[in-house]
């Protein structure tokens, strides 16, 4: 698997394979949705980005994140593969934020 260099802003992240590319993922079980930075997504093979009715989301610091669309990704956690619907954005400070899976 290819290893992708990630932003140092995600120092509390874990490295996991996402669509067979190892990236640093910030796991936030309190998050309502999963997000991936468009640049991170651009560096991996993936299904087409679907349009979505949700155009922005309110975040914990009171701001907003604009959304580009929705993509289905394969995330491997502890040797288990799971499909995750992930919103694509330019506004994320780390490579990927993974909400509670399941």
Rosetta silent file (secondary structure, phi, psi, omega in degrees, C-alpha in Angstrom):
SEQUENCE: XXXXXXXXXXXXXXXXXXXXXXXXXXXXXXXXXXXXXXXXXXXXXXXXXXXXXXXXXXXXXXXXXXXXXXXXXXXXXXXXXXXXXXXXXXXXXXXXXXXXXX
SCORE:     score description
SCORE:     0.000 S_00000001
   1 L     0.000  142.551  176.918    0.000    0.000    0.000 S_00000001
   2 E   -75.044  145.632  177.237    1.133    3.519   -0.747 S_00000001
   3 E  -108.303  128.954 -178.114    1.760    5.806    2.205 S_00000001
   4 L  -102.536  134.810  176.074    0.517    9.398    1.972 S_00000001
   5 L   -74.203  133.129 -178.183    2.155   12.260    3.844 S_00000001
   6 L  -115.275  168.211  179.575   -0.352   14.060    6.095 S_00000001
   7 L   -68.403  140.982  176.578   -0.618   17.402    7.793 S_00000001
   8 H   -68.116  -10.749  179.095    1.061   17.757   11.231 S_00000001
   9 H   -68.472  -11.577 -178.345   -2.218   19.284   12.485 S_00000001
  10 H  -106.624   43.984 -175.005   -3.552   15.747   12.865 S_00000001
  11 L   -64.295  -21.013  178.438   -1.010   14.595   15.466 S_00000001
  12 L   -94.036   15.580 -177.695   -3.695   12.696   17.430 S_00000001
  13 L   -86.902  166.865  173.388   -4.679   10.718   14.347 S_00000001
  14 E  -114.710  153.340  177.502   -4.169    7.063   13.506 S_00000001
  15 E   -94.069  123.278  179.573   -2.806    5.686   10.258 S_00000001
  16 E  -139.925  151.421  174.759   -5.270    3.432    8.451 S_00000001
  17 E   -73.821  127.506  174.036   -5.716    2.196    4.883 S_00000001
  18 E  -123.802  116.096 -173.818   -8.437    4.078    3.016 S_00000001
  19 L    49.779   43.283  176.655   -9.013    2.670   -0.475 S_00000001
  20 L    67.850   15.856  173.318   -5.628    0.921   -0.085 S_00000001
  21 E  -117.563  124.701 -179.888   -3.737    4.157    0.663 S_00000001
  22 E   -78.430  120.696  177.991   -2.456    4.582    4.231 S_00000001
  23 E  -133.290  161.342  174.084   -3.405    8.026    5.533 S_00000001
  24 E   -81.429  126.832 -177.110   -3.668    9.708    8.911 S_00000001
  25 E  -121.828  127.624  174.391   -7.291    9.731    9.998 S_00000001
  26 E   -85.007  116.222 -179.777   -8.683   11.721   12.904 S_00000001
  27 E   -92.933  123.207  179.930  -11.256    9.475   14.600 S_00000001
  28 L  -133.121   96.043 -177.175  -14.075   11.416   16.267 S_00000001
  29 L   -68.287  -11.521  177.087  -16.863    9.159   17.528 S_00000001
  30 L   -90.273   -8.123 -179.941  -18.866   12.263   18.449 S_00000001
  31 L   -74.956  144.332 -179.833  -18.932   13.556   14.875 S_00000001
  32 L   -80.400  -28.021 -178.085  -22.184   13.189   12.960 S_00000001
  33 L  -137.240  161.243  173.396  -20.502   12.695    9.574 S_00000001
  34 E   -97.462  145.502 -177.540  -17.173   11.625    8.100 S_00000001
  35 E  -132.575  148.377  173.092  -15.172   14.112    6.013 S_00000001
  36 E  -135.447  141.790  177.452  -12.198   13.887    3.660 S_00000001
  37 E   -72.436  139.572 -177.587  -10.107   16.699    2.199 S_00000001
  38 H   -58.061  -37.055  179.045  -10.453   16.935   -1.580 S_00000001
  39 H   -64.697  -40.577  177.242   -6.667   16.845   -2.021 S_00000001
  40 H   -62.916  -46.005  179.890   -6.434   13.591   -0.048 S_00000001
  41 H   -62.570  -37.587 -179.322   -9.213   12.064   -2.127 S_00000001
  42 H   -60.220  -27.179 -177.047   -7.515   13.213   -5.342 S_00000001
  43 L   -88.280   10.034  179.069   -4.485   11.051   -4.450 S_00000001
  44 L  -137.488  155.805  173.049   -6.428    7.766   -4.361 S_00000001
  45 L   -72.863  136.826 -178.442   -8.597    5.704   -6.668 S_00000001
  46 L  -156.724  163.175  174.519  -12.238    6.154   -5.704 S_00000001
  47 L   -68.683  162.916  179.074  -15.776    5.950   -6.969 S_00000001
  48 L   -59.350  149.137  175.590  -17.230    9.143   -8.476 S_00000001
  49 L   -76.985  123.627  178.049  -18.190   11.948   -6.098 S_00000001
  50 E   -87.185  146.433  173.109  -21.969   12.099   -5.855 S_00000001
  51 L   -71.533  153.891  179.384  -23.803   15.377   -5.504 S_00000001
  52 L  -140.324  153.604 -179.399  -25.586   15.856   -2.204 S_00000001
  53 L   -73.749  -24.038  178.350  -28.294   18.154   -0.935 S_00000001
  54 L   -77.376  117.588 -176.248  -26.171   19.046    2.101 S_00000001
  55 L  -103.041  -23.389  175.722  -23.989   22.010    1.048 S_00000001
  56 E  -156.118  156.769  178.609  -22.402   22.963    4.389 S_00000001
  57 E  -128.642  147.543  177.178  -22.232   21.716    7.964 S_00000001
  58 E   -82.080  134.094 -179.153  -21.962   23.520   11.282 S_00000001
  59 L  -113.291  169.687 -170.946  -18.841   22.532   13.248 S_00000001
  60 L   -58.535  -31.910 -177.724  -17.981   22.530   16.949 S_00000001
  61 L   -83.308    6.736  178.320  -16.091   25.860   16.914 S_00000001
  62 L    94.224   -7.426  179.851  -19.157   27.675   15.574 S_00000001
  63 L   -88.408 -169.122  179.359  -17.964   27.834   11.979 S_00000001
  64 E  -131.049  150.615  173.314  -19.103   26.087    8.842 S_00000001
  65 E  -118.278  127.191  176.661  -17.506   23.638    6.420 S_00000001
  66 E   -80.235  141.526 -178.525  -18.583   23.720    2.767 S_00000001
  67 L  -110.929  139.628  179.149  -19.234   20.341    1.156 S_00000001
  68 L   -90.635  -41.624 -177.232  -18.406   19.348   -2.423 S_00000001
  69 E   175.249 -164.162 -175.120  -20.212   16.016   -2.495 S_00000001
  70 E  -129.271  137.069  179.913  -20.338   12.491   -1.102 S_00000001
  71 E  -134.931  147.589  177.881  -18.094    9.518   -1.897 S_00000001
  72 E   -97.056  123.480 -178.613  -18.097    5.887   -0.768 S_00000001
  73 E  -122.432  156.213  175.929  -14.703    4.746    0.588 S_00000001
  74 E  -102.515  118.403 -179.411  -13.321    1.496    1.963 S_00000001
  75 E  -112.748  133.348  179.021  -11.701    1.941    5.396 S_00000001
  76 E  -106.780  116.698  177.869   -9.699   -0.828    7.074 S_00000001
  77 E  -122.543  122.082 -179.612   -9.781   -0.816   10.896 S_00000001
  78 L    50.785   46.534  177.682   -8.134   -3.654   12.842 S_00000001
  79 L    67.955   10.828  174.689   -8.048   -5.847    9.705 S_00000001
  80 E  -108.043  130.529  176.430  -11.783   -5.329    9.083 S_00000001
  81 E   -93.731  135.494  177.125  -12.883   -3.575    5.909 S_00000001
  82 E  -139.910  142.242  176.453  -15.945   -1.391    6.067 S_00000001
  83 E   -84.122  136.426 -177.162  -17.619    0.875    3.554 S_00000001
  84 E  -133.387  132.136  171.386  -18.073    4.468    4.679 S_00000001
  85 E   -84.638  122.953 -172.483  -19.960    7.352    3.071 S_00000001
  86 E  -126.485  131.997  176.456  -17.679   10.372    3.379 S_00000001
  87 E   -81.177  139.189 -178.524  -18.368   14.020    2.564 S_00000001
  88 E   -99.126  136.401 -178.259  -15.703   15.761    0.466 S_00000001
  89 E  -147.934  159.492  170.735  -14.538   19.269    1.407 S_00000001
  90 L   -97.084  -10.882 -168.854  -11.743   21.788    0.857 S_00000001
  91 L   -93.911    9.201 -176.668  -12.176   23.195    4.374 S_00000001
  92 L   -87.416  138.274 -179.226  -10.705   20.374    6.478 S_00000001
  93 L   -86.334   -7.012  175.758   -7.443   21.003    8.406 S_00000001
  94 L  -129.350  176.272 -176.179   -6.470   17.321    8.293 S_00000001
  95 L   -64.935  -45.865 -176.341   -6.622   14.582    5.660 S_00000001
  96 E  -156.304  143.023  173.346   -9.741   12.838    6.936 S_00000001
  97 E  -117.771  122.148 -177.658  -12.139   12.882    9.875 S_00000001
  98 E  -107.781  120.443  176.558  -13.860    9.563   10.554 S_00000001
  99 L   -81.838 -177.214  179.925  -17.068    9.543   12.577 S_00000001
 100 L   -59.309  127.074 -179.206  -18.390    6.490   14.379 S_00000001
 101 L   -93.372  133.389  174.367  -18.460    3.582   11.920 S_00000001
 102 L   124.628    0.000    0.000  -21.365    1.184   12.010 S_00000001
